[in-house]
XYZ file of C-alpha atoms in Angstrom:
653
model
C -49.955 -87.442 68.606
C -47.811 -89.647 66.318
C -48.122 -90.578 62.586
C -47.513 -94.238 62.247
C -46.192 -95.338 58.564
C -48.603 -96.287 55.874
C -49.994 -99.949 55.802
C -48.259 -101.521 53.378
C -44.850 -99.642 53.541
C -41.959 -101.093 55.325
C -39.313 -98.683 56.544
C -36.088 -98.705 54.757
C -33.175 -100.689 55.924
C -29.869 -99.367 57.066
C -28.273 -101.134 54.032
C -30.886 -99.896 51.421
C -30.598 -96.194 52.584
C -26.551 -96.318 52.288
C -27.209 -97.881 48.846
C -29.622 -94.941 47.865
C -27.267 -92.591 49.175
C -24.323 -93.557 46.837
C -26.323 -93.525 44.074
C -27.898 -90.346 44.478
C -24.175 -88.878 45.159
C -22.860 -90.379 42.357
C -25.678 -88.846 40.217
C -25.358 -85.727 41.933
C -21.621 -85.861 40.726
C -22.208 -87.097 37.093
C -25.363 -85.211 36.147
C -24.514 -81.771 37.916
C -24.523 -79.024 35.218
C -21.103 -77.716 36.857
C -17.927 -79.679 35.402
C -16.276 -81.705 38.093
C -13.285 -83.693 38.533
C -11.200 -85.661 40.831
C -7.733 -85.293 40.705
C -5.071 -87.493 42.649
C -1.588 -85.858 44.033
C -0.018 -86.430 41.039
C -2.756 -84.082 39.078
C -3.950 -87.329 37.304
C -7.853 -87.233 36.721
C -9.427 -90.142 38.297
C -13.064 -89.376 37.702
C -14.715 -86.829 35.573
C -18.603 -85.898 35.077
C -20.324 -85.765 31.769
C -20.354 -81.882 31.808
C -16.585 -82.276 32.065
C -16.017 -84.050 29.344
C -18.446 -82.096 27.189
C -16.490 -78.890 27.834
C -13.020 -80.820 27.429
C -14.440 -82.052 24.365
C -13.233 -85.517 24.701
C -14.555 -88.972 26.195
C -14.475 -89.954 29.206
C -12.538 -92.811 28.687
C -9.813 -90.684 26.785
C -9.520 -88.039 30.023
C -9.347 -90.591 32.681
C -5.870 -91.111 33.748
C -4.349 -88.390 32.131
C -2.847 -85.474 34.059
C -4.692 -82.185 34.046
C -1.890 -80.559 32.587
C -2.030 -82.565 29.620
C -5.159 -81.188 29.013
C -4.561 -77.811 29.430
C -3.177 -75.309 27.070
C 0.860 -75.866 26.942
C 1.372 -72.275 28.110
C -0.563 -72.993 31.212
C 0.959 -76.422 32.072
C 3.427 -74.588 34.681
C 1.038 -72.888 36.622
C -1.262 -75.751 37.256
C 1.585 -78.000 38.057
C 2.859 -75.270 40.702
C -0.699 -75.073 42.130
C -1.013 -78.555 43.052
C 2.293 -79.066 44.125
C 1.818 -76.167 46.598
C -1.512 -77.560 47.518
C 0.010 -80.611 48.245
C 2.495 -79.314 50.601
C 0.284 -76.891 52.368
C -2.800 -79.240 52.185
C -4.628 -75.995 50.740
C -7.263 -75.177 47.914
C -6.274 -73.546 44.911
C -8.039 -71.511 42.306
C -6.616 -70.277 38.819
C -7.346 -69.718 35.355
C -6.406 -71.795 32.045
C -7.173 -72.668 28.965
C -8.272 -75.750 26.631
C -8.458 -76.512 23.470
C -11.313 -79.049 22.659
C -10.907 -80.995 19.678
C -12.555 -79.328 16.765
C -13.641 -76.103 18.788
C -12.343 -72.892 19.472
C -9.997 -72.329 22.454
C -11.825 -72.221 25.837
C -10.994 -70.260 29.077
C -11.748 -72.207 32.407
C -11.827 -71.172 36.256
C -10.255 -74.059 38.072
C -10.984 -74.256 41.657
C -10.062 -77.611 43.516
C -10.109 -78.242 47.565
C -7.867 -81.251 49.043
C -9.281 -84.086 50.706
C -8.089 -87.171 52.583
C -9.653 -90.188 51.611
C -9.182 -93.914 53.501
C -7.356 -96.103 51.317
C -6.666 -93.662 48.253
C -4.758 -91.106 49.974
C -5.252 -87.167 49.378
C -7.410 -86.255 46.432
C -8.509 -83.109 44.776
C -12.031 -82.166 44.484
C -12.533 -79.955 41.337
C -14.681 -77.555 39.564
C -14.467 -76.295 36.041
C -16.280 -73.244 35.162
C -16.046 -71.865 31.724
C -15.338 -68.378 31.598
C -14.738 -67.989 27.887
C -17.774 -65.004 27.348
C -16.137 -63.483 30.594
C -12.549 -63.337 29.133
C -14.242 -62.022 26.084
C -15.806 -59.384 27.736
C -12.785 -58.489 29.719
C -10.509 -58.545 26.733
C -12.991 -56.297 24.879
C -13.216 -53.751 28.320
C -9.327 -54.063 28.754
C -9.160 -52.695 24.792
C -11.666 -50.146 25.741
C -10.262 -49.103 28.481
C -6.512 -48.893 26.638
C -8.353 -46.529 23.980
C -10.004 -44.038 26.517
C -6.783 -44.211 28.430
C -5.142 -43.316 24.921
C -7.771 -40.849 24.216
C -7.306 -39.176 27.673
C -3.535 -38.538 27.548
C -3.006 -37.671 23.926
C -6.372 -35.531 22.645
C -5.683 -31.855 22.934
C -8.537 -30.895 25.222
C -9.962 -32.368 28.413
C -12.408 -35.109 28.791
C -14.589 -34.895 31.970
C -17.367 -36.248 33.661
C -19.591 -33.692 36.006
C -21.784 -34.650 38.622
C -24.160 -32.188 39.710
C -24.204 -31.495 43.621
C -25.866 -29.022 46.234
C -23.470 -26.379 45.807
C -22.720 -24.633 42.678
C -19.402 -26.081 41.627
C -20.574 -29.849 41.945
C -18.357 -32.626 41.295
C -15.944 -34.091 38.917
C -15.694 -37.609 38.668
C -13.283 -38.087 35.847
C -10.692 -35.710 34.454
C -8.553 -36.362 31.633
C -4.548 -35.080 31.348
C -5.765 -32.374 29.047
C -6.417 -30.478 31.996
C -2.906 -29.867 32.683
C -2.590 -27.806 29.380
C -5.763 -26.052 29.505
C -5.813 -25.067 33.444
C -2.542 -25.751 34.560
C -4.018 -28.338 36.978
C -3.456 -32.042 37.842
C -6.479 -34.477 37.530
C -5.973 -34.787 41.076
C -6.208 -31.487 42.332
C -9.234 -31.379 39.560
C -11.164 -34.076 41.367
C -10.559 -33.023 44.527
C -12.289 -29.610 43.890
C -13.378 -28.348 40.603
C -12.806 -24.517 41.641
C -9.200 -25.209 40.997
C -10.331 -24.989 37.303
C -13.356 -22.297 38.035
C -10.579 -19.834 39.350
C -8.802 -19.727 36.290
C -12.013 -18.049 34.384
C -12.741 -14.425 34.313
C -15.856 -13.791 36.540
C -17.861 -12.520 33.730
C -17.551 -15.455 31.855
C -17.887 -17.969 34.961
C -21.080 -16.508 35.529
C -22.432 -16.885 31.981
C -21.027 -20.579 32.046
C -22.847 -21.617 34.900
C -26.346 -19.829 33.816
C -25.726 -21.972 30.561
C -24.668 -25.216 32.580
C -27.599 -24.936 34.995
C -30.163 -24.367 31.926
C -28.671 -27.468 30.381
C -28.918 -29.607 33.527
C -32.452 -28.329 34.135
C -33.737 -29.228 30.363
C -31.383 -32.623 29.885
C -30.216 -30.624 26.910
C -26.782 -30.252 25.229
C -24.343 -27.526 26.578
C -22.262 -25.366 24.304
C -20.158 -22.579 26.359
C -17.629 -20.332 25.592
C -15.203 -18.568 27.960
C -11.477 -17.877 28.622
C -9.310 -19.323 30.820
C -5.795 -18.056 32.123
C -3.427 -20.969 31.783
C -0.138 -21.498 33.868
C 1.600 -19.414 31.813
C -0.595 -16.519 32.255
C -1.967 -16.574 29.067
C -5.360 -15.646 28.370
C -6.850 -18.736 25.777
C -10.618 -19.176 24.838
C -11.952 -22.483 25.196
C -15.222 -24.270 24.670
C -17.166 -26.803 26.963
C -19.461 -29.207 25.382
C -21.508 -32.135 27.677
C -24.415 -34.283 27.118
C -26.637 -35.465 29.722
C -26.540 -39.329 30.905
C -27.103 -41.608 33.989
C -24.501 -43.601 35.730
C -24.753 -47.329 37.245
C -27.074 -46.225 39.956
C -29.151 -43.971 37.539
C -27.832 -40.702 38.937
C -27.360 -37.902 36.717
C -24.099 -37.157 35.210
C -22.870 -34.787 32.219
C -19.874 -36.136 30.031
C -18.224 -33.553 28.337
C -15.226 -32.380 26.406
C -13.418 -28.933 26.421
C -11.311 -27.493 23.827
C -8.857 -24.544 23.164
C -10.585 -22.691 20.221
C -8.322 -19.719 20.439
C -7.197 -20.021 17.038
C -10.574 -20.726 15.841
C -11.603 -17.481 17.359
C -8.560 -15.609 15.793
C -9.707 -17.022 12.191
C -13.223 -15.802 12.848
C -11.978 -12.313 13.952
C -9.929 -12.355 10.860
C -12.570 -13.549 8.751
C -15.004 -10.985 10.086
C -11.926 -7.999 9.587
C -11.364 -9.714 5.788
C -15.323 -9.273 5.443
C -15.456 -5.641 6.581
C -12.512 -4.904 4.753
C -13.919 -6.216 1.487
C -17.191 -4.255 2.124
C -15.168 -1.246 2.757
C -12.745 -2.019 -0.511
C -16.367 -2.692 -2.364
C -17.633 0.559 -0.936
C -14.362 2.326 -1.773
C -14.434 0.986 -5.309
C -18.312 2.035 -5.768
C -17.227 5.551 -4.356
C -14.158 5.826 -6.823
C -16.371 4.601 -9.722
C -18.860 7.221 -8.807
C -16.639 9.953 -8.245
C -14.606 8.942 -11.361
C -17.966 9.360 -13.410
C -19.146 12.426 -11.655
C -15.620 14.286 -12.233
C -14.547 13.346 -15.868
C -18.193 14.106 -17.211
C -18.116 17.713 -16.805
C -14.069 17.335 -17.906
C -15.401 15.637 -21.077
C -16.903 19.115 -22.071
C -14.096 21.220 -20.933
C -11.110 19.372 -22.529
C -12.916 18.366 -25.419
C -14.621 21.926 -26.671
C -11.238 23.341 -25.729
C -9.388 21.084 -28.294
C -11.985 21.739 -30.875
C -11.909 25.581 -30.262
C -7.831 25.055 -30.972
C -8.346 22.823 -34.057
C -11.080 24.944 -35.598
C -9.723 27.324 -38.177
C -12.835 28.974 -39.717
C -12.373 31.438 -38.225
C -9.250 31.056 -36.511
C -8.997 32.209 -32.806
C -7.016 35.654 -31.949
C -3.796 34.820 -30.009
C -5.167 36.171 -26.632
C -8.055 33.716 -27.153
C -6.099 31.099 -28.191
C -4.062 31.390 -25.118
C -7.076 31.365 -22.784
C -8.276 28.147 -24.063
C -4.958 26.525 -24.241
C -5.177 27.641 -20.497
C -8.578 25.955 -20.224
C -7.446 22.690 -21.629
C -4.087 22.449 -19.495
C -6.059 23.401 -16.368
C -8.525 20.596 -17.499
C -5.683 18.352 -18.023
C -4.325 19.004 -14.806
C -7.342 18.332 -12.817
C -7.864 15.182 -15.118
C -3.787 13.865 -13.930
C -5.245 14.496 -10.125
C -8.179 12.410 -10.892
C -6.086 9.490 -12.521
C -3.201 9.776 -9.796
C -5.717 9.352 -6.918
C -7.416 6.380 -8.704
C -4.353 4.691 -9.739
C -3.007 5.230 -6.017
C -6.181 3.352 -4.980
C -6.054 0.684 -7.313
C -2.409 -0.009 -6.230
C -3.054 -0.017 -2.559
C -5.945 -2.391 -3.456
C -3.934 -4.885 -5.190
C -5.936 -4.283 -8.158
C -3.641 -2.930 -10.668
C -3.698 -4.700 -13.668
C 0.034 -5.244 -15.148
C 1.211 -7.206 -18.426
C 4.765 -7.400 -17.949
C 6.469 -8.778 -21.029
C 9.673 -7.975 -23.059
C 9.813 -4.413 -24.444
C 12.050 -2.285 -26.374
C 13.328 0.537 -23.475
C 14.382 2.761 -26.578
C 11.244 3.186 -27.960
C 9.136 3.528 -24.322
C 11.527 6.457 -23.985
C 10.829 7.995 -27.116
C 7.211 7.905 -26.384
C 7.474 9.773 -23.013
C 9.979 11.983 -24.203
C 7.476 13.343 -26.962
C 4.651 13.405 -24.455
C 6.731 15.928 -21.974
C 8.202 17.846 -25.387
C 5.908 20.855 -25.251
C 6.252 21.338 -21.537
C 10.081 21.166 -21.759
C 9.855 23.668 -24.704
C 7.734 25.985 -22.991
C 10.363 25.781 -19.675
C 13.157 26.195 -21.796
C 14.727 22.712 -20.876
C 16.474 20.630 -23.161
C 15.698 16.884 -23.500
C 18.838 14.794 -24.040
C 19.384 11.106 -23.979
C 22.772 8.921 -23.422
C 23.611 5.118 -23.841
C 22.533 2.469 -26.188
C 18.556 2.182 -25.475
C 17.121 1.263 -28.747
C 18.865 -2.196 -28.392
C 17.762 -2.969 -24.678
C 15.034 -4.908 -23.666
C 13.425 -4.629 -20.312
C 10.434 -6.806 -18.452
C 7.871 -4.387 -17.711
C 4.381 -3.398 -18.487
C 4.574 -0.917 -21.377
C 1.860 1.601 -20.404
C 2.709 1.616 -16.750
C 6.594 2.191 -17.773
C 5.804 4.869 -20.118
C 3.952 6.377 -16.908
C 6.729 6.163 -14.600
C 9.091 8.027 -17.271
C 6.606 10.655 -18.123
C 6.323 11.173 -14.151
C 9.670 11.307 -13.618
C 10.588 13.689 -16.815
C 7.849 15.890 -16.208
C 8.987 16.825 -12.695
C 12.286 17.193 -13.903
C 10.883 19.654 -16.333
C 9.002 21.278 -13.603
C 11.335 21.741 -10.952
C 14.360 23.100 -13.291
C 15.862 26.052 -14.233
C 15.349 27.957 -17.364
C 18.315 26.720 -20.049
C 18.286 23.307 -17.797
C 18.692 19.901 -19.094
C 17.015 16.519 -18.424
C 19.141 13.821 -19.471
C 17.888 10.185 -19.813
C 20.982 7.683 -19.709
C 20.869 3.851 -20.139
C 23.506 1.154 -19.353
C 23.398 -2.609 -18.887
C 24.491 -3.942 -15.566
C 26.075 -7.511 -15.284
C 23.579 -8.862 -13.029
C 20.856 -9.310 -15.675
C 19.340 -5.787 -15.150
C 19.505 -2.536 -16.992
C 19.886 0.872 -15.267
C 17.743 3.993 -16.458
C 18.616 6.982 -14.999
C 16.763 10.465 -15.133
C 18.883 13.624 -14.198
C 17.870 17.122 -14.001
C 19.594 20.253 -13.424
C 16.975 21.716 -11.436
C 16.906 22.775 -7.516
C 17.780 19.335 -6.101
C 16.765 17.902 -2.591
C 18.063 18.168 0.877
C 18.502 14.579 2.556
C 15.507 15.334 4.905
C 13.462 16.108 1.690
C 14.689 12.548 0.127
C 13.661 10.830 3.348
C 10.098 11.998 2.937
C 9.985 11.372 -1.244
C 7.785 8.632 -1.660
C 5.065 9.833 1.283
C 1.583 10.422 -0.299
C 0.730 14.044 -0.753
C 3.660 15.294 0.539
C 5.242 17.721 -1.734
C 8.155 18.486 0.356
C 7.499 22.545 0.442
C 6.872 22.658 -3.305
C 3.325 23.818 -2.658
C 4.510 27.396 -2.144
C 6.472 27.384 -5.374
C 3.479 28.066 -7.532
C 4.468 24.877 -9.556
C 0.978 22.620 -10.245
C 1.510 19.025 -8.357
C -0.430 16.561 -6.236
C 2.473 15.143 -3.902
C 1.482 11.524 -5.330
C 2.933 11.026 -8.337
C 6.420 9.590 -7.063
C 4.421 7.351 -4.746
C 2.573 5.750 -7.609
C 6.079 5.563 -9.516
C 7.744 3.976 -6.717
C 4.763 1.409 -6.349
C 4.457 0.478 -10.047
C 8.431 0.219 -10.478
C 8.341 -2.303 -7.755
C 5.113 -4.246 -9.168
C 7.150 -4.529 -12.304
C 10.105 -6.185 -9.883
C 12.312 -3.406 -10.085
C 14.117 -0.821 -7.614
C 14.046 2.906 -7.844
C 16.588 5.120 -6.045
C 17.335 8.886 -5.623
C 20.347 10.741 -5.200
C 20.517 14.707 -4.817
C 22.219 17.819 -4.044
C 20.553 21.011 -3.425
C 21.246 23.410 -6.088
C 22.692 21.206 -8.597
C 20.017 18.463 -9.649
C 18.309 15.486 -9.051
C 19.095 11.821 -10.503
C 16.306 9.076 -10.265
C 17.773 5.492 -10.945
C 15.327 2.741 -12.066
C 16.731 -0.782 -11.918
C 14.733 -2.983 -14.113
C 15.160 -7.111 -15.173
C 16.470 -7.115 -18.615
C 14.862 -9.386 -21.037
C 16.175 -11.532 -23.706
C 14.644 -10.956 -27.101
C 15.078 -13.124 -30.634
C 15.900 -10.338 -32.968
C 15.747 -12.377 -36.081
C 11.880 -12.519 -36.425
C 11.377 -11.779 -40.642
C 8.299 -9.698 -39.491
C 8.337 -6.394 -41.016
C 7.584 -3.026 -39.361
C 3.742 -2.493 -39.064
C 2.466 0.164 -41.167
C 0.794 2.619 -38.483
C -0.781 4.792 -41.279
C -4.673 4.695 -40.948
C -6.689 4.391 -44.099
C -8.669 7.026 -45.633
C -12.319 6.995 -43.796
C -14.977 5.212 -45.361
C -18.652 5.928 -45.295
C -20.023 4.885 -42.178
C -22.852 5.320 -39.904
C -22.544 5.728 -36.224
C -25.035 5.145 -33.714
C -24.247 7.181 -30.376
C -26.391 6.373 -27.546
C -25.737 8.950 -24.751
C -28.423 10.968 -22.545
C -25.879 14.051 -21.628
C -26.872 16.791 -24.595
C -23.357 18.455 -23.628
C -21.662 15.178 -24.499
C -23.794 14.654 -27.500
C -23.118 18.240 -28.452
C -19.027 17.327 -28.225
C -19.078 14.087 -29.941
C -21.238 15.447 -33.061
C -18.562 18.796 -33.322
C -15.711 16.066 -33.211
C -17.335 13.757 -35.866
C -17.683 16.557 -38.104
C -14.107 16.397 -38.851
C -14.823 13.010 -40.730
C -17.325 14.090 -43.099
C -17.879 10.788 -44.535
C -19.544 9.455 -41.317
C -23.150 9.725 -40.258
C -23.799 10.161 -36.509
C -27.173 9.134 -35.376
C -27.743 9.807 -32.034
C -30.267 7.865 -29.287
C -31.162 9.830 -25.875
C -31.928 6.646 -23.947
C -31.373 2.868 -24.018
C -34.909 1.755 -25.417
C -34.361 4.777 -28.266
C -31.468 3.186 -29.232
C -32.867 -0.291 -29.700
C -35.625 1.323 -32.027
C -33.147 3.069 -33.841
C -30.901 -0.053 -34.734
C -34.167 -1.693 -36.904
C -34.014 1.481 -39.093
C -30.576 2.688 -39.980
C -28.458 -0.610 -39.605
C -25.400 1.047 -38.150
C -21.662 0.040 -38.701
C -20.475 0.923 -35.119
C -22.640 1.332 -31.920
C -21.018 4.231 -29.387
C -22.485 3.330 -26.432
C -22.209 5.320 -23.112
C -22.113 3.041 -19.959
C -24.484 5.003 -17.871
C -27.860 5.691 -19.869
C -31.060 7.157 -17.986
C -32.948 3.787 -18.028
C -30.271 1.149 -18.642
C -26.608 0.671 -18.384
C -24.455 0.352 -21.506
C -23.692 -3.647 -20.698
C -27.655 -4.171 -20.715
C -28.050 -2.407 -23.988
C -25.553 -4.213 -25.477
C -27.091 -7.625 -24.139
C -30.348 -6.458 -25.683
C -28.829 -5.463 -29.120
C -26.960 -8.725 -29.193
C -30.099 -10.663 -29.181
C -30.815 -9.192 -32.813
C -28.925 -12.145 -34.982
C -28.398 -8.648 -37.549
C -26.457 -6.719 -34.908
C -24.016 -9.317 -33.548
C -21.298 -8.733 -35.568
C -21.954 -4.961 -35.034
C -18.283 -3.224 -33.345
C -19.148 -1.966 -29.981
C -17.068 0.781 -28.738
C -17.817 1.629 -24.825
C -17.677 5.360 -23.734
C -17.815 6.293 -19.992
C -16.493 8.696 -17.439
C -16.018 5.325 -15.281
C -12.350 4.362 -15.732
C -12.201 1.576 -13.206
C -10.247 -1.367 -14.184
C -12.928 -4.083 -13.700
C -15.423 -1.893 -15.665
C -13.067 -2.170 -18.825
C -12.457 -5.722 -18.225
C -16.101 -6.492 -18.178
C -16.685 -4.510 -21.389
C -14.119 -6.355 -23.065
C -15.876 -9.960 -21.844
C -18.996 -8.586 -22.848
C -17.697 -8.306 -26.551
C -17.044 -4.382 -26.958
C -13.898 -3.809 -28.966
C -12.689 -0.860 -27.315
C -13.357 1.427 -24.034
C -12.988 5.282 -24.004
C -12.930 7.063 -21.034
C -14.097 10.608 -20.460
C -12.509 13.381 -20.771
C -12.272 12.287 -24.499
C -9.208 12.980 -26.123
C -10.024 13.942 -29.498
C -7.360 12.869 -31.263
C -7.924 9.404 -29.570
C -11.406 9.121 -30.319
C -11.166 9.659 -34.015
C -8.034 7.305 -34.267
C -10.079 4.610 -32.089
C -13.095 4.956 -34.480
C -10.681 5.089 -37.513
C -9.038 1.841 -36.540
C -12.489 0.057 -35.688
C -14.456 1.219 -39.064
C -11.124 0.110 -41.171
C -11.064 -3.455 -39.394
C -12.579 -5.972 -41.870
């Protein structure tokens, strides 16, 4: 069955169909959303549609007749000219990218695609599409920059960047490995991509098993992975590494893990060093606490032994018989020896811990020598040993700590006396050296030392066989001397011959002192004791008895005693003391706590406070000074030192 045309509608004629086709094709060209142009063999623009005019930024009349090479960026003209020429010769289509600068608009990129076709009467024409690819070019530039950055990171980061893809086997697969794999694992990226076991085989089995467990758990939970393990690098060195990765998806939606492996060996060593330092610090604190406690526990009974022995010798009513006096002197000397042992052990501990406070300053060497000789004079007299001196020590100054230098000299002089012979001599010689140093030598005429003994001279607790001689000693005095001299910037050496004696040489930095000062000599005479009330806080009855008897040597002083901190707080309200003598270890509070409570009373803030303690550790002494104590006396008490201290404090304005 056929369908006839509708009534009244005539079929189009051939001429009208051709006209319609031409109009449709023209509209198709002109109204196309794609930029189109027609070029001749010279590259001239014969026709352009509206979109082409728009993207080029010019009117059609301005563009017609111009060569395409005149419209594009100057740097792209040669390429277009060459492409058209090649297309003309070979009758082939061409494609290229070029830039166009529309008037008043930013530079834009175009993809030019052109195909030649022969046209009757007009020769060869090129039908051309111009696609605006500016945004694509921006994305390409951004991607190129990003890739360059990633490449730089991959090559220059000290660790290894990787992309891991879980698989059916335990090893999985690596999609990407950076250059850091060479340094960490001693493998190339190509080897690692071919098989991750190239890397796994570098990890010790126990570490690898732990890593797989942590990795699989992180994969199952889609959580962050952090795992630390050891790796044996290409040099055979075992290094610590840390792997961190996060879960992600690739372009197809499959799970991958992006991660980074870093060498953390130095960090591990730092952690171990910190732990060791913390352990050492705890041990040092425990040691300090132990020494502080032992110092307190040992000095407290010595306080009674030495103090009462001194009082017995000073007591003239009635005077002791000679035999009794000798026994009391023996008690005092034995107590003093034990005190020296305790002090030496504490000094050595502080030196080894780096906690020995020093005040290095210019001091007159002669004065220190005289003090040291005076301190060993009695021992030298009992041993029938002469103390002599040579050189000009009174006008020489050295850089040293006065107290510690005197301690050094007393130790050397004491040893020179103890290990000398009856009728022997100990000579202190001083001379200036041209190198800005002062040489001080202590020479004795004693038994001397062998080369073997000298080689072990400064070893702690090594008495070099003298422990069988009956001479008292600990074997650490010379160790302390050696360390103290070095701490003061000096050196010590020894030379000796068995049977002829020994010489210890101290080399100390010389000091320049202005001797033109107009200050007079200090008057060391103490003023007469004035009326004063002293409050003594002490919970040990033996110590109370000792101090009470000592202060009876100052009849003008009145002693009040508080057996606890609380009792001391009550007493001060009634007696208004002139001086507070506070033990640092009371039963109910420390001396520091008592001092703080007393300072809360405005009437007592200016009262002189003197600390009295068996704790001789330097940090306690410094803390007492910081909390306002005028003096810090350590037990066992030296009777003369206590009286001298209290005289000075009560005489102060």
